C-alpha positions as a Python dict, from the first residue, in 0.01 Angstrom:
ca = {
    (1, 'M'): (0, 0, 0),
    (2, 'A'): (-27, -188, -345),
    (3, 'P'): (164, -508, -380),
    (4, 'T'): (494, -504, -605),
    (5, 'N'): (606, -737, -870),
    (6, 'A'): (975, -676, -765),
    (7, 'G'): (1116, -789, -1100),
    (8, 'T'): (838, -1046, -1184),
    (9, 'E'): (641, -840, -1459),
    (10, 'P'): (387, -1056, -1644),
    (11, 'P'): (494, -1136, -1970),
    (12, 'S'): (336, -894, -2213),
    (13, 'T'): (82, -1009, -2462),
    (14, 'R'): (321, -1052, -2741),
    (15, 'R'): (551, -1279, -2565),
    (16, 'R'): (246, -1519, -2434),
    (17, 'V'): (132, -1573, -2750),
    (18, 'L'): (444, -1668, -2906),
    (19, 'D'): (525, -1896, -2611),
    (20, 'A'): (174, -2045, -2656),
    (21, 'A'): (233, -2078, -3045),
    (22, 'A'): (575, -2245, -2950),
    (23, 'A'): (423, -2474, -2745),
    (24, 'V'): (124, -2547, -2974),
    (25, 'F'): (317, -2578, -3293),
    (26, 'A'): (571, -2798, -3101),
    (27, 'R'): (269, -3058, -2992),
    (28, 'D'): (44, -3048, -3319),
    (29, 'G'): (291, -2940, -3604),
    (30, 'L'): (213, -2737, -3904),
    (31, 'G'): (-167, -2852, -3860),
    (32, 'A'): (-187, -2640, -3559),
    (33, 'S'): (-474, -2399, -3547),
    (34, 'M'): (-484, -2029, -3470),
    (35, 'E'): (-765, -2097, -3218),
    (36, 'A'): (-540, -2379, -3040),
    (37, 'V'): (-255, -2088, -3012),
    (38, 'A'): (-549, -1845, -2877),
    (39, 'E'): (-650, -2078, -2611),
    (40, 'A'): (-312, -2177, -2522),
    (41, 'A'): (-224, -1795, -2433),
    (42, 'G'): (-547, -1705, -2268),
    (43, 'V'): (-645, -1486, -2574),
    (44, 'T'): (-907, -1462, -2857),
    (45, 'R'): (-767, -1543, -3179),
    (46, 'M'): (-805, -1159, -3303),
    (47, 'T'): (-535, -1070, -3045),
    (48, 'V'): (-301, -1352, -3202),
    (49, 'Y'): (-379, -1193, -3528),
    (50, 'R'): (-316, -847, -3381),
    (51, 'Q'): (16, -923, -3204),
    (52, 'L'): (169, -1185, -3495),
    (53, 'G'): (-33, -1141, -3799),
    (54, 'T'): (-156, -1431, -4020),
    (55, 'R'): (-59, -1788, -3955),
    (56, 'D'): (199, -1770, -4210),
    (57, 'E'): (348, -1451, -3991),
    (58, 'V'): (292, -1650, -3657),
    (59, 'L'): (555, -1919, -3827),
    (60, 'V'): (801, -1659, -3945),
    (61, 'A'): (774, -1481, -3589),
    (62, 'L'): (840, -1817, -3430),
    (63, 'L'): (1115, -1880, -3644),
    (64, 'L'): (1275, -1547, -3554),
    (65, 'D'): (1169, -1592, -3200),
    (66, 'Q'): (1311, -1961, -3133),
    (67, 'S'): (1628, -1871, -3350),
    (68, 'G'): (1707, -1599, -3110),
    (69, 'V'): (1824, -1815, -2818),
    (70, 'V'): (2173, -1853, -3032),
    (71, 'V'): (2259, -1510, -3124),
    (72, 'D'): (2460, -1432, -2827),
    (73, 'D'): (2649, -1761, -2855),
    (74, 'L'): (2725, -1704, -3257),
    (75, 'Q'): (2821, -1376, -3182),
    (76, 'R'): (3078, -1469, -2926),
    (77, 'I'): (3192, -1757, -3161),
    (78, 'L'): (3228, -1567, -3440),
    (79, 'G'): (3353, -1246, -3278),
    (80, 'E'): (3661, -1417, -3148),
    (81, 'V'): (3973, -1270, -3203),
    (82, 'G'): (4278, -1461, -3294),
    (83, 'R'): (4113, -1765, -3400),
    (84, 'P'): (4098, -1871, -3822),
    (85, 'F'): (3779, -1814, -3938),
    (86, 'G'): (3768, -2160, -4043),
    (87, 'Q'): (3773, -2296, -3683),
    (88, 'R'): (3515, -2056, -3579),
    (89, 'A'): (3309, -2118, -3879),
    (90, 'V'): (3300, -2511, -3756),
    (91, 'D'): (3193, -2381, -3400),
    (92, 'A'): (2924, -2179, -3545),
    (93, 'V'): (2759, -2459, -3773),
    (94, 'L'): (2791, -2697, -3448),
    (95, 'L'): (2612, -2480, -3241),
    (96, 'I'): (2323, -2432, -3478),
    (97, 'V'): (2298, -2772, -3561),
    (98, 'E'): (2270, -2845, -3167),
    (99, 'A'): (2035, -2572, -3119),
    (100, 'V'): (1774, -2671, -3389),
    (101, 'Q'): (1818, -3055, -3285),
    (102, 'A'): (1724, -2924, -2897),
    (103, 'S'): (1436, -2715, -3016),
    (104, 'P'): (1052, -2895, -3139),
    (105, 'V'): (1001, -2566, -3291),
    (106, 'L'): (1294, -2501, -3498),
    (107, 'S'): (1285, -2905, -3566),
    (108, 'L'): (967, -2834, -3718),
    (109, 'F'): (1099, -2592, -3975),
    (110, 'V'): (1391, -2805, -4100),
    (111, 'H'): (1223, -3136, -4127),
    (112, 'R'): (840, -3047, -4191),
    (113, 'I'): (873, -2751, -4389),
    (114, 'T'): (1113, -2713, -4706),
    (115, 'P'): (1350, -2423, -4759),
    (116, 'T'): (1088, -2316, -5036),
    (117, 'E'): (798, -2340, -4784),
    (118, 'V'): (994, -2104, -4566),
    (119, 'G'): (1063, -1867, -4819),
    (120, 'E'): (675, -1876, -4927),
    (121, 'L'): (602, -1811, -4565),
    (122, 'D'): (862, -1550, -4521),
    (123, 'R'): (776, -1324, -4801),
    (124, 'D'): (944, -997, -4713),
    (125, 'N'): (1286, -1180, -4577),
    (126, 'R'): (1271, -1103, -4246),
    (127, 'F'): (1426, -1454, -4143),
    (128, 'L'): (1676, -1448, -4408),
    (129, 'D'): (1746, -1066, -4381),
    (130, 'A'): (1811, -1134, -3988),
    (131, 'V'): (2060, -1424, -4072),
    (132, 'W'): (2242, -1269, -4320),
    (133, 'G'): (2249, -950, -4078),
    (134, 'L'): (2380, -1117, -3811),
    (135, 'L'): (2638, -1350, -3986),
    (136, 'G'): (2736, -1111, -4281),
    (137, 'P'): (2965, -900, -4093),
    (138, 'Y'): (3168, -1168, -3963),
    (139, 'V'): (3251, -1328, -4370),
    (140, 'D'): (3306, -975, -4456),
    (141, 'E'): (3571, -931, -4211),
    (142, 'A'): (3719, -1263, -4244),
    (143, 'A'): (3712, -1184, -4666),
    (144, 'A'): (3879, -826, -4613),
    (145, 'R'): (4144, -1026, -4410),
    (146, 'G'): (4213, -1245, -4693),
    (147, 'E'): (4114, -1575, -4530),
    (148, 'L'): (3851, -1669, -4755),
    (149, 'R'): (3885, -1875, -5103),
    (150, 'T'): (3605, -1664, -5276),
    (151, 'D'): (3412, -1344, -5172),
    (152, 'A'): (3191, -1331, -4856),
    (153, 'R'): (2823, -1351, -5000),
    (154, 'R'): (2921, -1670, -5177),
    (155, 'T'): (3102, -1843, -4889),
    (156, 'L'): (2799, -1722, -4637),
    (157, 'D'): (2520, -1880, -4892),
    (158, 'W'): (2751, -2200, -4915),
    (159, 'L'): (2777, -2213, -4518),
    (160, 'L'): (2418, -2154, -4456),
    (161, 'R'): (2342, -2463, -4742),
    (162, 'Q'): (2599, -2696, -4565),
    (163, 'T'): (2405, -2599, -4222),
    (164, 'L'): (2117, -2711, -4367),
    (165, 'L'): (2282, -3030, -4514),
    (166, 'Q'): (2420, -3111, -4151),
    (167, 'L'): (2039, -3089, -4005),
    (168, 'T'): (1851, -3294, -4277),
    (169, 'V'): (2076, -3539, -4423),
    (170, 'P'): (2195, -3825, -4186),
    (171, 'S'): (2569, -3945, -4217),
    (172, 'S'): (2672, -4313, -4268),
    (173, 'L'): (2944, -4234, -4017),
    (174, 'G'): (2741, -4104, -3723),
    (175, 'D'): (2612, -3780, -3638),
    (176, 'D'): (2770, -3742, -3282),
    (177, 'L'): (2933, -3392, -3204),
    (178, 'A'): (3278, -3537, -3263),
    (179, 'T'): (3226, -3685, -3585),
    (180, 'R'): (3032, -3377, -3719),
    (181, 'R'): (3329, -3139, -3625),
    (182, 'A'): (3579, -3398, -3770),
    (183, 'E'): (3383, -3401, -4072),
    (184, 'L'): (3350, -3018, -4108),
    (185, 'E'): (3728, -2955, -4051),
    (186, 'L'): (3813, -3199, -4290),
    (187, 'F'): (3563, -3074, -4581),
    (188, 'L'): (3425, -2736, -4459),
    (189, 'V'): (3734, -2551, -4339),
    (190, 'P'): (3940, -2617, -4709),
    (191, 'A'): (3648, -2538, -4889),
    (192, 'I'): (3644, -2173, -4769),
    (193, 'C'): (3951, -2099, -4621),
    (194, 'A'): (4238, -1932, -4844),
    (195, 'S'): (4481, -2147, -4707),
}
């Protein structure tokens, strides 16, 4: 009788390559080589290219993969019925900030690659399209309910830039969760909400 894995299937090659790339880029930064990724995954460099594409495509795949850890929580927060959109937006920004700070790979994208460089890496807009696809419906819904000061697209664009600001510019008042929340409630909510 053949042994069974009983739910312990080995990870797919793509998953192994993504996990290896995350570890290598977190360790080596942007100077990481495709050879190091291949070695860490236990595959050839050609397999890395077949699974994820060029170095830039590997970085975008990593960004999408690592960002995926917050998708369920973002959907839960933004989908909460009965809470004003401004409160949900504050919680969403704080969740994103905490997730990026906890992830060496996501931190690499925020602190070592400029937004312009991310755009150059993501020439086909896979990451930005995924962000808009995830968050857009919630902002559209808030706009339809009359909760926003302006249109949904302008609001979401501004929220994304404010989130990046929270990640990149230290506050002289402190960057702990309570201070961030107070700042966002004081400034972000009135900036986006109709009342």
